[in-house]
PDB file of C-alpha atoms in Angstrom:
ATOM      1  CA  UNK A 105      44.435 -76.687  -3.088  1.00 72.00           C
ATOM      2  CA  UNK A 106      41.977 -74.156  -4.314  1.00 82.00           C
ATOM      3  CA  UNK A 107      44.865 -71.646  -5.346  1.00 87.00           C
ATOM      4  CA  UNK A 108      46.597 -74.517  -7.436  1.00 92.00           C
ATOM      5  CA  UNK A 109      43.205 -75.095  -9.356  1.00 92.00           C
ATOM      6  CA  UNK A 110      42.819 -71.284  -9.915  1.00 92.00           C
ATOM      7  CA  UNK A 111      46.102 -71.010 -11.315  1.00 95.00           C
ATOM      8  CA  UNK A 112      46.075 -74.365 -13.333  1.00 95.00           C
ATOM      9  CA  UNK A 113      42.833 -73.114 -14.810  1.00 95.00           C
ATOM     10  CA  UNK A 114      44.275 -70.148 -16.599  1.00 96.00           C
ATOM     11  CA  UNK A 115      47.668 -72.102 -17.569  1.00 96.00           C
ATOM     12  CA  UNK A 116      45.562 -74.920 -18.993  1.00 96.00           C
ATOM     13  CA  UNK A 117      43.491 -72.408 -21.086  1.00 94.00           C
ATOM     14  CA  UNK A 118      46.689 -70.795 -22.424  1.00 94.00           C
ATOM     15  CA  UNK A 119      47.974 -74.429 -23.203  1.00 94.00           C
ATOM     16  CA  UNK A 120      44.964 -75.161 -25.029  1.00 92.00           C
ATOM     17  CA  UNK A 121      45.119 -72.172 -27.242  1.00 91.00           C
ATOM     18  CA  UNK A 122      48.845 -72.986 -28.014  1.00 89.00           C
ATOM     19  CA  UNK A 123      47.934 -76.327 -29.019  1.00 89.00           C
ATOM     20  CA  UNK A 124      44.781 -75.698 -31.142  1.00 84.00           C
ATOM     21  CA  UNK A 125      45.704 -72.215 -32.435  1.00 78.00           C
ATOM     22  CA  UNK A 126      42.124 -71.139 -32.719  1.00 75.00           C
ATOM     23  CA  UNK A 127      41.558 -67.904 -34.589  1.00 67.00           C
ATOM     24  CA  UNK A 128      37.807 -67.308 -34.121  1.00 68.00           C
ATOM     25  CA  UNK A 129      35.765 -66.934 -30.907  1.00 64.00           C
ATOM     26  CA  UNK A 130      32.619 -68.392 -32.410  1.00 63.00           C
ATOM     27  CA  UNK A 131      32.817 -71.628 -30.453  1.00 70.00           C
ATOM     28  CA  UNK A 132      33.629 -69.991 -27.286  1.00 82.00           C
ATOM     29  CA  UNK A 133      30.661 -67.732 -27.238  1.00 83.00           C
ATOM     30  CA  UNK A 134      28.198 -70.348 -25.812  1.00 87.00           C
ATOM     31  CA  UNK A 135      30.691 -71.063 -23.028  1.00 89.00           C
ATOM     32  CA  UNK A 136      30.770 -67.377 -22.318  1.00 90.00           C
ATOM     33  CA  UNK A 137      27.007 -67.464 -21.984  1.00 90.00           C
ATOM     34  CA  UNK A 138      26.811 -70.209 -19.644  1.00 94.00           C
ATOM     35  CA  UNK A 139      29.631 -68.799 -17.536  1.00 93.00           C
ATOM     36  CA  UNK A 140      27.763 -65.639 -17.331  1.00 93.00           C
ATOM     37  CA  UNK A 141      24.579 -67.237 -16.233  1.00 95.00           C
ATOM     38  CA  UNK A 142      26.423 -69.687 -14.005  1.00 96.00           C
ATOM     39  CA  UNK A 143      28.314 -66.837 -12.246  1.00 95.00           C
ATOM     40  CA  UNK A 144      25.126 -64.548 -12.002  1.00 96.00           C
ATOM     41  CA  UNK A 145      23.092 -67.267 -10.435  1.00 97.00           C
ATOM     42  CA  UNK A 146      25.847 -68.185  -7.744  1.00 96.00           C
ATOM     43  CA  UNK A 147      26.185 -64.700  -6.899  1.00 96.00           C
ATOM     44  CA  UNK A 148      22.831 -64.743  -5.871  1.00 96.00           C
ATOM     45  CA  UNK A 149      22.770 -68.067  -4.356  1.00 95.00           C
ATOM     46  CA  UNK A 150      25.914 -67.808  -2.477  1.00 93.00           C
ATOM     47  CA  UNK A 151      26.915 -64.165  -1.898  1.00 95.00           C
ATOM     48  CA  UNK A 152      23.908 -61.996  -1.889  1.00 96.00           C
ATOM     49  CA  UNK A 153      22.390 -64.043   1.216  1.00 95.00           C
ATOM     50  CA  UNK A 154      25.895 -63.876   2.830  1.00 93.00           C
ATOM     51  CA  UNK A 155      26.035 -59.927   2.357  1.00 95.00           C
ATOM     52  CA  UNK A 156      22.371 -59.159   3.743  1.00 95.00           C
ATOM     53  CA  UNK A 157      22.655 -61.617   6.457  1.00 94.00           C
ATOM     54  CA  UNK A 158      24.996 -59.186   8.210  1.00 90.00           C
ATOM     55  CA  UNK A 159      25.469 -55.499   8.971  1.00 87.00           C
ATOM     56  CA  UNK A 160      23.118 -52.571   7.495  1.00 93.00           C
ATOM     57  CA  UNK A 161      21.347 -53.451   4.279  1.00 95.00           C
ATOM     58  CA  UNK A 162      21.478 -50.271   2.886  1.00 96.00           C
ATOM     59  CA  UNK A 163      25.285 -49.819   3.474  1.00 96.00           C
ATOM     60  CA  UNK A 164      25.718 -53.307   2.070  1.00 96.00           C
ATOM     61  CA  UNK A 165      23.772 -52.390  -1.233  1.00 97.00           C
ATOM     62  CA  UNK A 166      25.735 -49.007  -1.416  1.00 98.00           C
ATOM     63  CA  UNK A 167      28.923 -51.188  -1.631  1.00 97.00           C
ATOM     64  CA  UNK A 168      27.191 -53.335  -4.149  1.00 98.00           C
ATOM     65  CA  UNK A 169      26.541 -50.319  -6.132  1.00 98.00           C
ATOM     66  CA  UNK A 170      30.448 -49.188  -5.664  1.00 98.00           C
ATOM     67  CA  UNK A 171      31.354 -52.498  -6.931  1.00 97.00           C
ATOM     68  CA  UNK A 172      29.412 -51.921 -10.347  1.00 97.00           C
ATOM     69  CA  UNK A 173      30.849 -48.665 -10.636  1.00 97.00           C
ATOM     70  CA  UNK A 174      34.585 -50.156  -9.868  1.00 96.00           C
ATOM     71  CA  UNK A 175      33.843 -52.485 -12.578  1.00 94.00           C
ATOM     72  CA  UNK A 176      32.826 -49.993 -15.066  1.00 93.00           C
ATOM     73  CA  UNK A 177      36.242 -48.171 -14.266  1.00 93.00           C
ATOM     74  CA  UNK A 178      38.165 -51.108 -14.926  1.00 91.00           C
ATOM     75  CA  UNK A 179      36.550 -51.595 -18.236  1.00 87.00           C
ATOM     76  CA  UNK A 180      37.381 -48.287 -19.195  1.00 86.00           C
ATOM     77  CA  UNK A 181      40.948 -49.305 -19.276  1.00 83.00           C
ATOM     78  CA  UNK A 182      40.724 -52.813 -20.176  1.00 78.00           C
ATOM     79  CA  UNK A 183      38.046 -52.204 -23.093  1.00 75.00           C
ATOM     80  CA  UNK A 184      36.013 -55.119 -21.790  1.00 73.00           C
ATOM     81  CA  UNK A 185      38.308 -57.704 -21.842  1.00 72.00           C
ATOM     82  CA  UNK A 186      36.776 -59.233 -18.610  1.00 70.00           C
ATOM     83  CA  UNK A 187      33.991 -60.367 -20.783  1.00 68.00           C
ATOM     84  CA  UNK A 188      35.778 -61.436 -23.924  1.00 63.00           C
ATOM     85  CA  UNK A 189      36.404 -58.274 -25.864  1.00 65.00           C
ATOM     86  CA  UNK A 190      40.027 -57.603 -26.914  1.00 64.00           C
ATOM     87  CA  UNK A 191      40.203 -54.294 -28.795  1.00 60.00           C
ATOM     88  CA  UNK A 192      43.974 -54.034 -28.582  1.00 61.00           C
ATOM     89  CA  UNK A 193      46.826 -53.754 -30.857  1.00 66.00           C
ATOM     90  CA  UNK A 194      50.222 -54.776 -29.596  1.00 65.00           C
ATOM     91  CA  UNK A 195      53.780 -54.234 -30.701  1.00 65.00           C
ATOM     92  CA  UNK A 196      56.404 -57.255 -30.384  1.00 64.00           C
ATOM     93  CA  UNK A 197      58.130 -55.624 -27.302  1.00 70.00           C
ATOM     94  CA  UNK A 198      55.191 -53.671 -25.875  1.00 75.00           C
ATOM     95  CA  UNK A 199      54.023 -55.321 -22.638  1.00 79.00           C
ATOM     96  CA  UNK A 200      50.109 -54.332 -22.256  1.00 81.00           C
ATOM     97  CA  UNK A 201      50.486 -52.675 -19.013  1.00 85.00           C
ATOM     98  CA  UNK A 202      47.159 -51.037 -18.708  1.00 88.00           C
ATOM     99  CA  UNK A 203      45.406 -54.255 -19.877  1.00 86.00           C
ATOM    100  CA  UNK A 204      47.438 -56.104 -17.213  1.00 90.00           C
ATOM    101  CA  UNK A 205      46.836 -53.812 -14.256  1.00 92.00           C
ATOM    102  CA  UNK A 206      42.917 -53.636 -15.097  1.00 91.00           C
ATOM    103  CA  UNK A 207      42.680 -57.525 -15.643  1.00 91.00           C
ATOM    104  CA  UNK A 208      44.866 -58.234 -12.464  1.00 93.00           C
ATOM    105  CA  UNK A 209      42.751 -55.932 -10.149  1.00 95.00           C
ATOM    106  CA  UNK A 210      39.609 -57.765 -11.475  1.00 94.00           C
ATOM    107  CA  UNK A 211      41.104 -60.847 -10.808  1.00 94.00           C
ATOM    108  CA  UNK A 212      42.349 -60.107  -7.397  1.00 95.00           C
ATOM    109  CA  UNK A 213      38.877 -58.799  -6.225  1.00 95.00           C
ATOM    110  CA  UNK A 214      37.432 -62.008  -7.738  1.00 94.00           C
ATOM    111  CA  UNK A 215      39.440 -63.911  -5.064  1.00 94.00           C
ATOM    112  CA  UNK A 216      37.858 -62.208  -2.130  1.00 94.00           C
ATOM    113  CA  UNK A 217      34.945 -64.364  -1.427  1.00 93.00           C
ATOM    114  CA  UNK A 218      36.663 -67.582  -1.849  1.00 90.00           C
ATOM    115  CA  UNK A 219      37.035 -69.830   1.318  1.00 74.00           C
ATOM    116  CA  UNK A 220      37.016 -73.595   1.319  1.00 62.00           C
ATOM    117  CA  UNK A 221      34.776 -75.278  -1.003  1.00 60.00           C
ATOM    118  CA  UNK A 222      32.287 -72.698  -1.495  1.00 72.00           C
ATOM    119  CA  UNK A 223      30.235 -72.714  -4.567  1.00 84.00           C
ATOM    120  CA  UNK A 224      31.282 -69.396  -5.697  1.00 92.00           C
ATOM    121  CA  UNK A 225      34.783 -71.176  -6.449  1.00 92.00           C
ATOM    122  CA  UNK A 226      33.032 -73.030  -9.083  1.00 92.00           C
ATOM    123  CA  UNK A 227      31.440 -69.978 -10.669  1.00 93.00           C
ATOM    124  CA  UNK A 228      34.875 -68.016 -11.147  1.00 94.00           C
ATOM    125  CA  UNK A 229      36.446 -71.083 -12.526  1.00 94.00           C
ATOM    126  CA  UNK A 230      33.829 -71.505 -15.099  1.00 93.00           C
ATOM    127  CA  UNK A 231      34.071 -67.748 -15.780  1.00 92.00           C
ATOM    128  CA  UNK A 232      37.730 -67.725 -15.967  1.00 93.00           C
ATOM    129  CA  UNK A 233      38.014 -70.482 -18.701  1.00 93.00           C
ATOM    130  CA  UNK A 234      36.289 -68.495 -21.550  1.00 90.00           C
ATOM    131  CA  UNK A 235      38.023 -65.351 -20.540  1.00 89.00           C
ATOM    132  CA  UNK A 236      41.519 -67.037 -20.189  1.00 92.00           C
ATOM    133  CA  UNK A 237      40.878 -68.772 -23.580  1.00 90.00           C
ATOM    134  CA  UNK A 238      40.073 -65.232 -25.337  1.00 87.00           C
ATOM    135  CA  UNK A 239      42.803 -63.553 -23.748  1.00 89.00           C
ATOM    136  CA  UNK A 240      45.328 -66.232 -24.702  1.00 90.00           C
ATOM    137  CA  UNK A 241      44.056 -65.998 -28.136  1.00 87.00           C
ATOM    138  CA  UNK A 242      44.817 -62.526 -28.306  1.00 85.00           C
ATOM    139  CA  UNK A 243      48.206 -62.752 -26.902  1.00 86.00           C
ATOM    140  CA  UNK A 244      49.313 -65.629 -28.972  1.00 84.00           C
ATOM    141  CA  UNK A 245      47.772 -64.127 -32.198  1.00 82.00           C
ATOM    142  CA  UNK A 246      49.237 -60.664 -31.504  1.00 80.00           C
ATOM    143  CA  UNK A 247      52.958 -59.461 -32.207  1.00 75.00           C
ATOM    144  CA  UNK A 248      53.768 -59.769 -28.501  1.00 80.00           C
ATOM    145  CA  UNK A 249      56.914 -62.053 -28.220  1.00 84.00           C
ATOM    146  CA  UNK A 250      56.206 -65.324 -26.228  1.00 87.00           C
ATOM    147  CA  UNK A 251      58.255 -64.573 -23.067  1.00 89.00           C
ATOM    148  CA  UNK A 252      56.276 -61.414 -22.434  1.00 88.00           C
ATOM    149  CA  UNK A 253      53.039 -63.592 -23.139  1.00 90.00           C
ATOM    150  CA  UNK A 254      53.884 -66.142 -20.734  1.00 93.00           C
ATOM    151  CA  UNK A 255      54.906 -63.527 -18.152  1.00 93.00           C
ATOM    152  CA  UNK A 256      51.498 -61.778 -18.625  1.00 93.00           C
ATOM    153  CA  UNK A 257      49.477 -65.286 -18.293  1.00 95.00           C
ATOM    154  CA  UNK A 258      51.473 -66.328 -15.214  1.00 96.00           C
ATOM    155  CA  UNK A 259      50.896 -63.370 -13.342  1.00 95.00           C
ATOM    156  CA  UNK A 260      47.350 -62.951 -14.150  1.00 95.00           C
ATOM    157  CA  UNK A 261      46.855 -66.573 -13.179  1.00 96.00           C
ATOM    158  CA  UNK A 262      48.252 -65.685  -9.456  1.00 96.00           C
ATOM    159  CA  UNK A 263      45.976 -62.803  -9.108  1.00 96.00           C
ATOM    160  CA  UNK A 264      42.798 -64.252  -7.759  1.00 95.00           C
ATOM    161  CA  UNK A 265      44.690 -66.766  -5.325  1.00 95.00           C
ATOM    162  CA  UNK A 266      46.345 -63.980  -4.050  1.00 95.00           C
ATOM    163  CA  UNK A 267      43.016 -62.193  -3.660  1.00 94.00           C
ATOM    164  CA  UNK A 268      41.711 -65.054  -1.690  1.00 93.00           C
ATOM    165  CA  UNK A 269      45.073 -65.179   0.428  1.00 92.00           C
ATOM    166  CA  UNK A 270      44.878 -61.395   1.300  1.00 92.00           C
ATOM    167  CA  UNK A 271      41.195 -61.749   2.138  1.00 91.00           C
ATOM    168  CA  UNK A 272      41.950 -64.557   4.748  1.00 88.00           C
ATOM    169  CA  UNK A 273      45.221 -62.974   6.014  1.00 90.00           C
ATOM    170  CA  UNK A 274      44.862 -59.173   5.875  1.00 88.00           C
ATOM    171  CA  UNK A 275      43.313 -57.760   8.849  1.00 88.00           C
ATOM    172  CA  UNK A 276      41.539 -54.734   7.012  1.00 86.00           C
ATOM    173  CA  UNK A 277      39.861 -57.157   4.449  1.00 86.00           C
ATOM    174  CA  UNK A 278      38.902 -59.696   7.093  1.00 85.00           C
ATOM    175  CA  UNK A 279      37.236 -56.904   9.651  1.00 89.00           C
ATOM    176  CA  UNK A 280      35.397 -55.414   6.709  1.00 92.00           C
ATOM    177  CA  UNK A 281      34.556 -58.734   4.684  1.00 91.00           C
ATOM    178  CA  UNK A 282      30.891 -58.183   4.371  1.00 94.00           C
ATOM    179  CA  UNK A 283      31.611 -54.844   2.818  1.00 95.00           C
ATOM    180  CA  UNK A 284      34.393 -56.410   0.512  1.00 95.00           C
ATOM    181  CA  UNK A 285      31.974 -59.357  -0.629  1.00 95.00           C
ATOM    182  CA  UNK A 286      29.300 -56.887  -1.455  1.00 97.00           C
ATOM    183  CA  UNK A 287      31.712 -54.998  -3.536  1.00 97.00           C
ATOM    184  CA  UNK A 288      32.356 -58.470  -5.221  1.00 97.00           C
ATOM    185  CA  UNK A 289      28.690 -58.891  -5.771  1.00 97.00           C
ATOM    186  CA  UNK A 290      28.733 -55.583  -7.634  1.00 97.00           C
ATOM    187  CA  UNK A 291      31.373 -56.488  -9.712  1.00 96.00           C
ATOM    188  CA  UNK A 292      29.867 -60.106 -10.547  1.00 96.00           C
ATOM    189  CA  UNK A 293      26.572 -58.682 -11.292  1.00 96.00           C
ATOM    190  CA  UNK A 294      27.900 -56.227 -13.724  1.00 94.00           C
ATOM    191  CA  UNK A 295      30.303 -58.862 -15.591  1.00 93.00           C
ATOM    192  CA  UNK A 296      27.782 -61.561 -15.707  1.00 92.00           C
ATOM    193  CA  UNK A 297      24.767 -59.433 -16.821  1.00 91.00           C
ATOM    194  CA  UNK A 298      26.941 -57.780 -19.588  1.00 89.00           C
ATOM    195  CA  UNK A 299      27.941 -61.204 -21.013  1.00 87.00           C
ATOM    196  CA  UNK A 300      24.252 -62.270 -21.047  1.00 86.00           C
ATOM    197  CA  UNK A 301      23.098 -59.174 -22.905  1.00 79.00           C
ATOM    198  CA  UNK A 302      26.159 -59.200 -25.213  1.00 72.00           C
ATOM    199  CA  UNK A 303      25.635 -62.943 -26.137  1.00 57.00           C
ATOM    200  CA  UNK A 304      22.334 -62.181 -27.731  1.00 56.00           C
ATOM    201  CA  UNK A 305      22.191 -61.072 -31.221  1.00 56.00           C
ATOM    202  CA  UNK A 306      19.828 -57.997 -31.540  1.00 53.00           C
ATOM    203  CA  UNK A 307      18.874 -58.305 -27.879  1.00 51.00           C
ATOM    204  CA  UNK A 308      17.420 -61.803 -28.482  1.00 54.00           C
ATOM    205  CA  UNK A 309      18.557 -65.272 -27.695  1.00 60.00           C
ATOM    206  CA  UNK A 310      18.806 -68.000 -29.990  1.00 79.00           C
ATOM    207  CA  UNK A 311      17.826 -71.304 -28.634  1.00 84.00           C
ATOM    208  CA  UNK A 312      21.360 -72.669 -27.935  1.00 86.00           C
ATOM    209  CA  UNK A 313      22.196 -69.782 -25.998  1.00 87.00           C
ATOM    210  CA  UNK A 314      18.787 -70.006 -23.856  1.00 89.00           C
ATOM    211  CA  UNK A 315      19.553 -73.514 -23.222  1.00 92.00           C
ATOM    212  CA  UNK A 316      23.215 -73.040 -21.732  1.00 92.00           C
ATOM    213  CA  UNK A 317      21.782 -69.933 -20.007  1.00 93.00           C
ATOM    214  CA  UNK A 318      19.136 -72.205 -18.184  1.00 95.00           C
ATOM    215  CA  UNK A 319      21.552 -75.062 -17.815  1.00 96.00           C
ATOM    216  CA  UNK A 320      23.836 -72.462 -16.049  1.00 96.00           C
ATOM    217  CA  UNK A 321      21.141 -71.301 -13.692  1.00 96.00           C
ATOM    218  CA  UNK A 322      19.959 -74.896 -13.184  1.00 97.00           C
ATOM    219  CA  UNK A 323      23.554 -76.341 -12.084  1.00 96.00           C
ATOM    220  CA  UNK A 324      24.201 -73.333 -10.051  1.00 96.00           C
ATOM    221  CA  UNK A 325      20.993 -73.966  -7.923  1.00 95.00           C
ATOM    222  CA  UNK A 326      21.957 -77.698  -7.301  1.00 92.00           C
ATOM    223  CA  UNK A 327      25.674 -76.966  -6.085  1.00 85.00           C
TER     224      UNK A 327
END
């Protein structure tokens, strides 16, 4: 069921863009800020305690830092698409392979800590909505033909469920689950904090953004 929800979240975001055909991201900025706060809080509430309850704390911290570096590496190729930046120009028949690979690897990694009805599932879902909307806006408004756009969105939608499936079924990931989750913590810490800092104009929050950030923290606490 979790796999279906993850796929439908991305597809529904794409469908919404097709129906409404938005041109600007203005109204999505608050949702993006909320998603960053929500994901950051759930990372601390759900994943950090899990990581530090097992193994060597220093080793686990090393994997968190590796996760930060990994996300920086992915963003070098995606140009920040994971947190709402789309600095790409596409031709009609030019499939954005580098963008697809970097976003797909990020989405695959996201799926590793998902198991059952744990709270981090909701954090990932909320994170995916504004990112999928912005990505869909970019693809729909670009010169890329509709067939390639649908292939991109569909494959992207499958990546996080695939990551969750591999985490539960692959011996290597299962054996080193704590280290892999620590890696995800690093990825999430980088993504969520960048979203929050970039949501601020001149490094200061306006009242609406401050409210949604507090709301994101609060809802995460009570999950």
